């Protein structure tokens, strides 16, 4: 797995004396530190899309949070009486997955760490107070890989013990990393779900650059199960390519053979999709990638997806393989309309989550 060492650290004025700023900068004593007025506008240089991303992903920004720490998730619910939110504690990622939607999401690709994180604790408590009758599910991995920089930020040692004290709150930390040793002794009381994105090794090699291998992710998930954490399996995005059937079937068998089904909280499935602006960036950066094997067509929500018959075929295959080896694992689809759920045999799961 890729070990990050920034070539420059941008520090926003006003956070120079923050303890986390000192801690992170001390880890890279020879790296230049530049003071900036606003992390949105960094002097990262010009160039074409490829060179700009290459430069920006080799930098790091430390900043103060402006705006909400916690935001509502505007997508399908998975359970009645559950409210979904995501944490906005970091932006961008040191990994370089070809399909990543963050490529078109922010002003730049520089990883940003908000160092005044005590505000996050208050924001979580305010959400719980606002919805006293509901379970609240907090997604940590919407804007960042949760463990990619955890060795620098110590975010997990801050957030997991916090959720261990909250009775109506569940935290999901999603990752493609295998750096989990520091998590194993943390008090979590089952309130944190550690979720891994799993793909076959060919997909990891050709489009999930810098991430842990399948075997490394699986070993990390197994160790966290042994420490009592519930585990989430995220087959998202599933990528179509000529050998996809044999590779995904073998991977699914290995996942459910290696992990304890009773500690798998759910399995989410989603196929590769992208907005037009993301597709343009992907084609400029990775014009010869195998992700372009399938035929993509525009959908009602503006995203490009695989042609519907192919989507249904892939979903049915994946669901069938999972049901064969783990019939009781809860399944859900990522960002698909109800007619797709029904067409692949998950109408009951959709109805349960309305």
Tab-separated table of C-alpha atoms in Angstrom:
chain	number	residue	atom	x	y	z
A	1	UNK	CA	0.000	0.000	0.000
A	2	UNK	CA	1.130	3.552	-0.785
A	3	UNK	CA	2.801	5.407	2.105
A	4	UNK	CA	2.159	9.129	1.838
A	5	UNK	CA	4.918	11.727	2.245
A	6	UNK	CA	3.796	15.207	1.130
A	7	UNK	CA	6.157	17.366	-0.900
A	8	UNK	CA	4.604	20.518	0.573
A	9	UNK	CA	2.264	21.246	3.487
A	10	UNK	CA	-0.113	24.196	3.196
A	11	UNK	CA	-1.164	25.603	6.570
A	12	UNK	CA	-4.083	27.995	6.717
A	13	UNK	CA	-3.471	31.148	8.715
A	14	UNK	CA	-5.040	30.819	12.140
A	15	UNK	CA	-4.342	27.119	12.666
A	16	UNK	CA	-0.541	27.315	12.915
A	17	UNK	CA	-0.597	26.760	16.686
A	18	UNK	CA	-3.198	23.999	16.741
A	19	UNK	CA	-1.871	20.820	18.411
A	20	UNK	CA	-2.817	18.664	15.421
A	21	UNK	CA	-1.008	21.053	13.078
A	22	UNK	CA	2.171	20.733	15.151
A	23	UNK	CA	1.814	16.966	15.333
A	24	UNK	CA	1.408	16.468	11.589
A	25	UNK	CA	4.132	18.913	10.580
A	26	UNK	CA	6.543	17.306	13.051
A	27	UNK	CA	6.175	14.015	11.175
A	28	UNK	CA	7.717	15.652	8.090
A	29	UNK	CA	10.480	17.908	9.459
A	30	UNK	CA	12.126	18.501	6.057
A	31	UNK	CA	8.917	19.192	4.124
A	32	UNK	CA	8.322	22.862	3.191
A	33	UNK	CA	5.428	24.500	5.042
A	34	UNK	CA	3.620	27.355	3.291
A	35	UNK	CA	1.111	29.648	4.988
A	36	UNK	CA	-2.040	30.309	2.952
A	37	UNK	CA	-5.135	32.425	3.500
A	38	UNK	CA	-7.736	29.924	2.285
A	39	UNK	CA	-7.427	26.191	1.657
A	40	UNK	CA	-9.851	26.510	-1.258
A	41	UNK	CA	-7.246	28.504	-3.183
A	42	UNK	CA	-3.826	26.884	-3.087
A	43	UNK	CA	-0.782	27.766	-5.245
A	44	UNK	CA	-0.561	24.282	-6.682
A	45	UNK	CA	0.499	25.353	-10.152
A	46	UNK	CA	-1.016	25.002	-13.579
A	47	UNK	CA	-0.794	22.365	-16.272
A	48	UNK	CA	-3.035	19.802	-17.857
A	49	UNK	CA	-5.387	17.596	-15.875
A	50	UNK	CA	-2.857	14.788	-15.470
A	51	UNK	CA	-0.054	16.997	-14.156
A	52	UNK	CA	-2.390	19.011	-11.911
A	53	UNK	CA	-3.707	15.915	-10.139
A	54	UNK	CA	-0.199	14.505	-9.842
A	55	UNK	CA	1.016	17.682	-8.107
A	56	UNK	CA	-2.010	18.151	-5.891
A	57	UNK	CA	-2.103	14.585	-4.594
A	58	UNK	CA	1.495	14.994	-3.396
A	59	UNK	CA	0.583	17.945	-1.169
A	60	UNK	CA	-1.305	18.279	2.134
A	61	UNK	CA	-3.410	21.119	3.541
A	62	UNK	CA	-4.233	21.822	7.196
A	63	UNK	CA	-7.170	24.148	7.700
A	64	UNK	CA	-9.997	25.373	9.910
A	65	UNK	CA	-13.479	24.054	9.269
A	66	UNK	CA	-15.972	26.456	7.741
A	67	UNK	CA	-19.489	25.192	7.279
A	68	UNK	CA	-21.218	22.172	8.760
A	69	UNK	CA	-19.246	19.292	10.252
A	70	UNK	CA	-22.222	16.971	9.792
A	71	UNK	CA	-24.538	16.984	6.768
A	72	UNK	CA	-27.626	14.930	5.852
A	73	UNK	CA	-27.296	12.169	3.281
A	74	UNK	CA	-29.789	12.678	0.470
A	75	UNK	CA	-30.234	9.148	-0.807
A	76	UNK	CA	-32.158	5.972	-0.117
A	77	UNK	CA	-32.665	4.879	3.473
A	78	UNK	CA	-31.736	1.365	4.468
A	79	UNK	CA	-33.951	1.156	7.557
A	80	UNK	CA	-37.107	2.810	8.784
A	81	UNK	CA	-36.634	5.346	11.563
A	82	UNK	CA	-32.981	5.778	10.618
A	83	UNK	CA	-31.529	9.124	9.675
A	84	UNK	CA	-28.329	9.197	7.652
A	85	UNK	CA	-25.615	11.819	7.861
A	86	UNK	CA	-22.050	12.165	6.694
A	87	UNK	CA	-19.030	13.675	8.383
A	88	UNK	CA	-17.111	16.471	6.649
A	89	UNK	CA	-13.928	16.260	8.731
A	90	UNK	CA	-11.472	15.798	5.845
A	91	UNK	CA	-11.524	16.282	2.089
A	92	UNK	CA	-9.888	14.319	-0.713
A	93	UNK	CA	-7.735	11.226	-0.674
A	94	UNK	CA	-4.116	10.159	-1.072
A	95	UNK	CA	-5.213	7.095	-3.040
A	96	UNK	CA	-5.906	7.533	-6.747
A	97	UNK	CA	-8.840	5.376	-7.819
A	98	UNK	CA	-9.643	6.035	-11.459
A	99	UNK	CA	-13.404	6.162	-10.854
A	100	UNK	CA	-13.357	8.344	-7.709
A	101	UNK	CA	-16.071	11.018	-7.726
A	102	UNK	CA	-13.886	13.308	-5.612
A	103	UNK	CA	-11.947	14.116	-8.788
A	104	UNK	CA	-14.767	16.467	-9.788
A	105	UNK	CA	-16.121	17.333	-6.339
A	106	UNK	CA	-13.757	19.926	-4.846
A	107	UNK	CA	-11.723	22.919	-5.986
A	108	UNK	CA	-8.563	20.813	-6.070
A	109	UNK	CA	-7.288	17.328	-5.236
A	110	UNK	CA	-5.047	18.279	-2.297
A	111	UNK	CA	-5.936	16.214	0.795
A	112	UNK	CA	-7.330	18.601	3.436
A	113	UNK	CA	-7.408	17.907	7.178
A	114	UNK	CA	-9.507	20.142	9.415
A	115	UNK	CA	-7.460	20.422	12.583
A	116	UNK	CA	-10.044	22.095	14.868
A	117	UNK	CA	-12.001	18.856	15.228
A	118	UNK	CA	-13.634	19.467	18.622
A	119	UNK	CA	-16.407	21.154	16.668
A	120	UNK	CA	-17.290	17.758	15.232
A	121	UNK	CA	-18.083	16.361	18.678
A	122	UNK	CA	-20.531	19.196	19.291
A	123	UNK	CA	-22.139	18.794	15.864
A	124	UNK	CA	-22.792	15.073	16.406
A	125	UNK	CA	-24.374	15.737	19.781
A	126	UNK	CA	-26.592	18.434	18.256
A	127	UNK	CA	-27.841	16.014	15.576
A	128	UNK	CA	-28.760	13.412	18.182
A	129	UNK	CA	-30.584	16.026	20.249
A	130	UNK	CA	-32.540	17.151	17.177
A	131	UNK	CA	-33.820	13.610	16.455
A	132	UNK	CA	-34.436	12.037	19.872
A	133	UNK	CA	-36.677	9.236	18.544
A	134	UNK	CA	-34.484	8.041	15.677
A	135	UNK	CA	-31.373	5.989	15.137
A	136	UNK	CA	-28.735	8.125	13.468
A	137	UNK	CA	-26.199	6.597	11.089
A	138	UNK	CA	-23.067	8.632	10.413
A	139	UNK	CA	-20.989	7.895	7.308
A	140	UNK	CA	-17.341	8.823	7.695
A	141	UNK	CA	-16.182	7.930	4.203
A	142	UNK	CA	-18.144	10.199	1.880
A	143	UNK	CA	-15.328	12.691	1.282
A	144	UNK	CA	-12.226	10.733	2.269
A	145	UNK	CA	-10.838	7.258	2.855
A	146	UNK	CA	-11.134	7.048	6.622
A	147	UNK	CA	-7.901	5.180	7.303
A	148	UNK	CA	-5.619	6.481	4.543
A	149	UNK	CA	-4.166	9.255	6.746
A	150	UNK	CA	-5.294	7.957	10.124
A	151	UNK	CA	-1.690	7.289	11.145
A	152	UNK	CA	-1.128	11.064	10.899
A	153	UNK	CA	-4.442	12.439	12.126
A	154	UNK	CA	-5.399	9.953	14.833
A	155	UNK	CA	-8.999	10.524	13.786
A	156	UNK	CA	-10.133	7.013	14.668
A	157	UNK	CA	-8.762	7.300	18.208
A	158	UNK	CA	-10.879	10.447	18.578
A	159	UNK	CA	-14.115	9.314	16.934
A	160	UNK	CA	-14.482	5.595	17.780
A	161	UNK	CA	-14.389	6.051	21.595
A	162	UNK	CA	-16.845	8.934	21.195
A	163	UNK	CA	-19.395	6.749	19.395
A	164	UNK	CA	-18.879	4.011	21.982
A	165	UNK	CA	-20.659	6.332	24.439
A	166	UNK	CA	-23.639	7.134	22.157
A	167	UNK	CA	-26.620	4.795	22.356
A	168	UNK	CA	-28.563	5.874	19.237
A	169	UNK	CA	-25.644	6.551	16.922
A	170	UNK	CA	-23.744	4.276	14.576
A	171	UNK	CA	-20.569	5.278	12.779
A	172	UNK	CA	-19.381	3.733	9.518
A	173	UNK	CA	-15.733	4.168	8.596
A	174	UNK	CA	-15.088	3.100	5.014
A	175	UNK	CA	-11.661	2.328	3.623
A	176	UNK	CA	-9.403	0.567	1.139
A	177	UNK	CA	-6.523	0.560	3.629
A	178	UNK	CA	-5.140	-2.220	5.799
A	179	UNK	CA	-3.685	0.011	8.523
A	180	UNK	CA	-5.859	-1.146	11.424
A	181	UNK	CA	-3.495	-2.168	14.238
A	182	UNK	CA	-4.269	0.974	16.255
A	183	UNK	CA	-8.020	0.240	16.073
A	184	UNK	CA	-7.934	-3.168	17.696
A	185	UNK	CA	-7.669	-2.008	21.311
A	186	UNK	CA	-10.046	0.969	21.093
A	187	UNK	CA	-13.337	0.822	23.047
A	188	UNK	CA	-16.072	0.663	20.416
A	189	UNK	CA	-19.022	-1.245	22.001
A	190	UNK	CA	-20.128	-2.277	18.521
A	191	UNK	CA	-21.133	1.282	17.609
A	192	UNK	CA	-18.542	1.612	14.817
A	193	UNK	CA	-18.833	-0.404	11.620
A	194	UNK	CA	-15.591	-0.788	9.702
A	195	UNK	CA	-16.492	-1.103	6.028
A	196	UNK	CA	-14.154	-2.183	3.272
A	197	UNK	CA	-14.559	-1.629	-0.424
A	198	UNK	CA	-13.689	-4.980	-1.968
A	199	UNK	CA	-12.757	-5.590	-5.578
A	200	UNK	CA	-10.840	-8.408	-7.250
A	201	UNK	CA	-7.087	-7.906	-7.478
A	202	UNK	CA	-7.161	-7.180	-11.236
A	203	UNK	CA	-9.478	-4.215	-10.572
A	204	UNK	CA	-7.323	-3.047	-7.671
A	205	UNK	CA	-4.209	-3.199	-9.853
A	206	UNK	CA	-5.629	-1.398	-12.866
A	207	UNK	CA	-7.766	1.275	-11.237
A	208	UNK	CA	-7.391	1.543	-7.411
A	209	UNK	CA	-3.871	2.946	-7.335
A	210	UNK	CA	-2.057	3.042	-4.012
A	211	UNK	CA	-4.619	0.989	-2.088
A	212	UNK	CA	-4.200	-2.249	-0.157
A	213	UNK	CA	-4.494	-5.533	-2.029
A	214	UNK	CA	-7.534	-7.769	-1.688
A	215	UNK	CA	-5.671	-10.100	0.669
A	216	UNK	CA	-4.483	-7.166	2.785
A	217	UNK	CA	-8.004	-5.758	3.075
A	218	UNK	CA	-9.419	-9.164	3.904
A	219	UNK	CA	-6.802	-9.789	6.596
A	220	UNK	CA	-7.533	-6.360	8.092
A	221	UNK	CA	-11.291	-7.001	8.132
A	222	UNK	CA	-10.756	-10.394	9.748
A	223	UNK	CA	-8.564	-8.881	12.483
A	224	UNK	CA	-11.190	-6.215	13.192
A	225	UNK	CA	-13.914	-8.855	13.427
A	226	UNK	CA	-11.778	-10.678	15.982
A	227	UNK	CA	-11.632	-7.408	17.931
A	228	UNK	CA	-15.443	-7.374	17.971
A	229	UNK	CA	-16.134	-4.778	15.290
A	230	UNK	CA	-19.086	-5.308	12.963
A	231	UNK	CA	-17.848	-5.303	9.375
A	232	UNK	CA	-19.441	-3.841	6.265
A	233	UNK	CA	-18.802	-5.313	2.828
A	234	UNK	CA	-19.007	-2.757	0.044
A	235	UNK	CA	-18.906	-4.084	-3.510
A	236	UNK	CA	-19.032	-0.582	-4.896
A	237	UNK	CA	-18.188	0.194	-7.559
A	238	UNK	CA	-18.303	-3.117	-9.351
A	239	UNK	CA	-16.355	-2.768	-12.607
A	240	UNK	CA	-17.252	-4.690	-15.744
A	241	UNK	CA	-14.401	-6.220	-17.773
A	242	UNK	CA	-14.014	-9.474	-19.747
A	243	UNK	CA	-13.091	-11.696	-16.779
A	244	UNK	CA	-15.426	-10.067	-14.290
A	245	UNK	CA	-17.609	-13.127	-13.623
A	246	UNK	CA	-14.901	-15.544	-12.559
A	247	UNK	CA	-13.013	-12.876	-10.606
A	248	UNK	CA	-16.009	-11.535	-8.666
A	249	UNK	CA	-17.423	-14.983	-7.959
A	250	UNK	CA	-14.081	-16.181	-6.592
A	251	UNK	CA	-13.736	-13.032	-4.491
A	252	UNK	CA	-17.234	-13.345	-3.007
A	253	UNK	CA	-16.608	-16.966	-2.047
A	254	UNK	CA	-13.343	-15.972	-0.391
A	255	UNK	CA	-14.887	-13.040	1.490
A	256	UNK	CA	-17.705	-15.006	3.043
A	257	UNK	CA	-15.511	-18.016	3.724
A	258	UNK	CA	-12.930	-15.905	5.560
A	259	UNK	CA	-15.234	-13.620	7.563
A	260	UNK	CA	-17.755	-14.442	10.288
A	261	UNK	CA	-21.226	-13.858	8.765
A	262	UNK	CA	-22.667	-12.985	12.186
A	263	UNK	CA	-20.389	-9.931	12.328
A	264	UNK	CA	-21.147	-8.700	8.806
A	265	UNK	CA	-23.561	-5.809	9.267
A	266	UNK	CA	-24.546	-5.542	5.599
A	267	UNK	CA	-23.316	-5.887	2.048
A	268	UNK	CA	-23.807	-2.957	-0.303
A	269	UNK	CA	-23.590	-3.393	-4.066
A	270	UNK	CA	-23.214	-0.663	-6.657
A	271	UNK	CA	-22.038	-0.593	-10.249
A	272	UNK	CA	-19.639	1.915	-11.753
A	273	UNK	CA	-21.396	5.198	-12.553
A	274	UNK	CA	-20.320	8.793	-13.041
A	275	UNK	CA	-21.552	12.301	-13.744
A	276	UNK	CA	-20.563	13.831	-17.109
A	277	UNK	CA	-17.965	16.168	-15.598
A	278	UNK	CA	-16.316	13.257	-13.798
A	279	UNK	CA	-16.338	11.200	-16.992
A	280	UNK	CA	-14.467	13.958	-18.799
A	281	UNK	CA	-11.756	14.016	-16.128
A	282	UNK	CA	-11.518	10.225	-16.088
A	283	UNK	CA	-11.083	10.070	-19.855
A	284	UNK	CA	-8.400	12.765	-19.804
A	285	UNK	CA	-6.476	11.101	-16.985
A	286	UNK	CA	-7.021	7.448	-17.902
A	287	UNK	CA	-7.966	7.241	-21.594
A	288	UNK	CA	-6.806	3.627	-22.015
A	289	UNK	CA	-8.216	2.257	-18.773
A	290	UNK	CA	-10.110	-1.018	-18.714
A	291	UNK	CA	-12.967	0.778	-16.938
A	292	UNK	CA	-14.148	1.825	-20.411
A	293	UNK	CA	-14.825	-1.811	-21.385
A	294	UNK	CA	-18.568	-1.530	-20.777
A	295	UNK	CA	-21.108	0.588	-22.642
A	296	UNK	CA	-22.283	3.588	-20.589
A	297	UNK	CA	-25.573	5.376	-21.213
A	298	UNK	CA	-27.117	8.447	-19.520
A	299	UNK	CA	-29.652	7.763	-16.759
A	300	UNK	CA	-32.571	9.812	-15.460
A	301	UNK	CA	-30.467	11.266	-12.635
A	302	UNK	CA	-27.808	12.527	-15.045
A	303	UNK	CA	-25.264	9.832	-14.252
A	304	UNK	CA	-23.789	7.509	-16.845
A	305	UNK	CA	-24.327	3.839	-16.063
A	306	UNK	CA	-23.911	0.503	-17.756
A	307	UNK	CA	-26.638	-0.359	-20.261
A	308	UNK	CA	-29.650	-1.562	-18.252
A	309	UNK	CA	-29.638	-5.225	-19.398
A	310	UNK	CA	-25.973	-5.496	-18.424
A	311	UNK	CA	-26.638	-3.848	-15.058
A	312	UNK	CA	-29.411	-6.284	-14.259
A	313	UNK	CA	-27.293	-9.244	-15.353
A	314	UNK	CA	-24.392	-8.184	-13.121
A	315	UNK	CA	-26.611	-7.500	-10.100
A	316	UNK	CA	-28.404	-10.828	-10.418
A	317	UNK	CA	-25.131	-12.710	-10.656
A	318	UNK	CA	-23.619	-10.950	-7.631
A	319	UNK	CA	-26.736	-11.347	-5.492
A	320	UNK	CA	-27.025	-15.000	-6.431
A	321	UNK	CA	-23.416	-15.735	-5.484
A	322	UNK	CA	-23.811	-13.941	-2.150
A	323	UNK	CA	-27.077	-15.716	-1.331
A	324	UNK	CA	-25.432	-19.077	-2.029
A	325	UNK	CA	-22.679	-18.564	0.552
A	326	UNK	CA	-24.376	-16.225	3.064
A	327	UNK	CA	-28.172	-16.252	2.685
A	328	UNK	CA	-28.879	-14.078	5.740
A	329	UNK	CA	-26.489	-11.178	5.093
A	330	UNK	CA	-28.534	-7.965	4.585
A	331	UNK	CA	-28.131	-6.625	1.039
A	332	UNK	CA	-28.774	-3.210	-0.454
A	333	UNK	CA	-28.062	-1.429	-3.738
A	334	UNK	CA	-26.180	1.854	-3.931
A	335	UNK	CA	-27.885	4.728	-5.733
A	336	UNK	CA	-30.338	2.650	-7.748
A	337	UNK	CA	-34.066	3.417	-8.254
A	338	UNK	CA	-36.744	1.086	-6.851
A	339	UNK	CA	-37.459	-0.573	-10.205
A	340	UNK	CA	-33.886	-1.909	-10.280
A	341	UNK	CA	-34.205	-3.254	-6.729
A	342	UNK	CA	-37.405	-5.029	-7.726
A	343	UNK	CA	-35.966	-6.377	-10.980
A	344	UNK	CA	-33.063	-8.044	-9.163
A	345	UNK	CA	-35.177	-9.561	-6.396
A	346	UNK	CA	-34.638	-6.991	-3.636
A	347	UNK	CA	-38.112	-5.455	-3.474
A	348	UNK	CA	-38.552	-6.556	0.156
A	349	UNK	CA	-35.272	-4.859	1.086
A	350	UNK	CA	-36.382	-1.663	-0.645
A	351	UNK	CA	-39.760	-1.720	1.112
A	352	UNK	CA	-38.087	-2.293	4.478
A	353	UNK	CA	-35.961	0.794	4.016
A	354	UNK	CA	-38.641	3.223	2.872
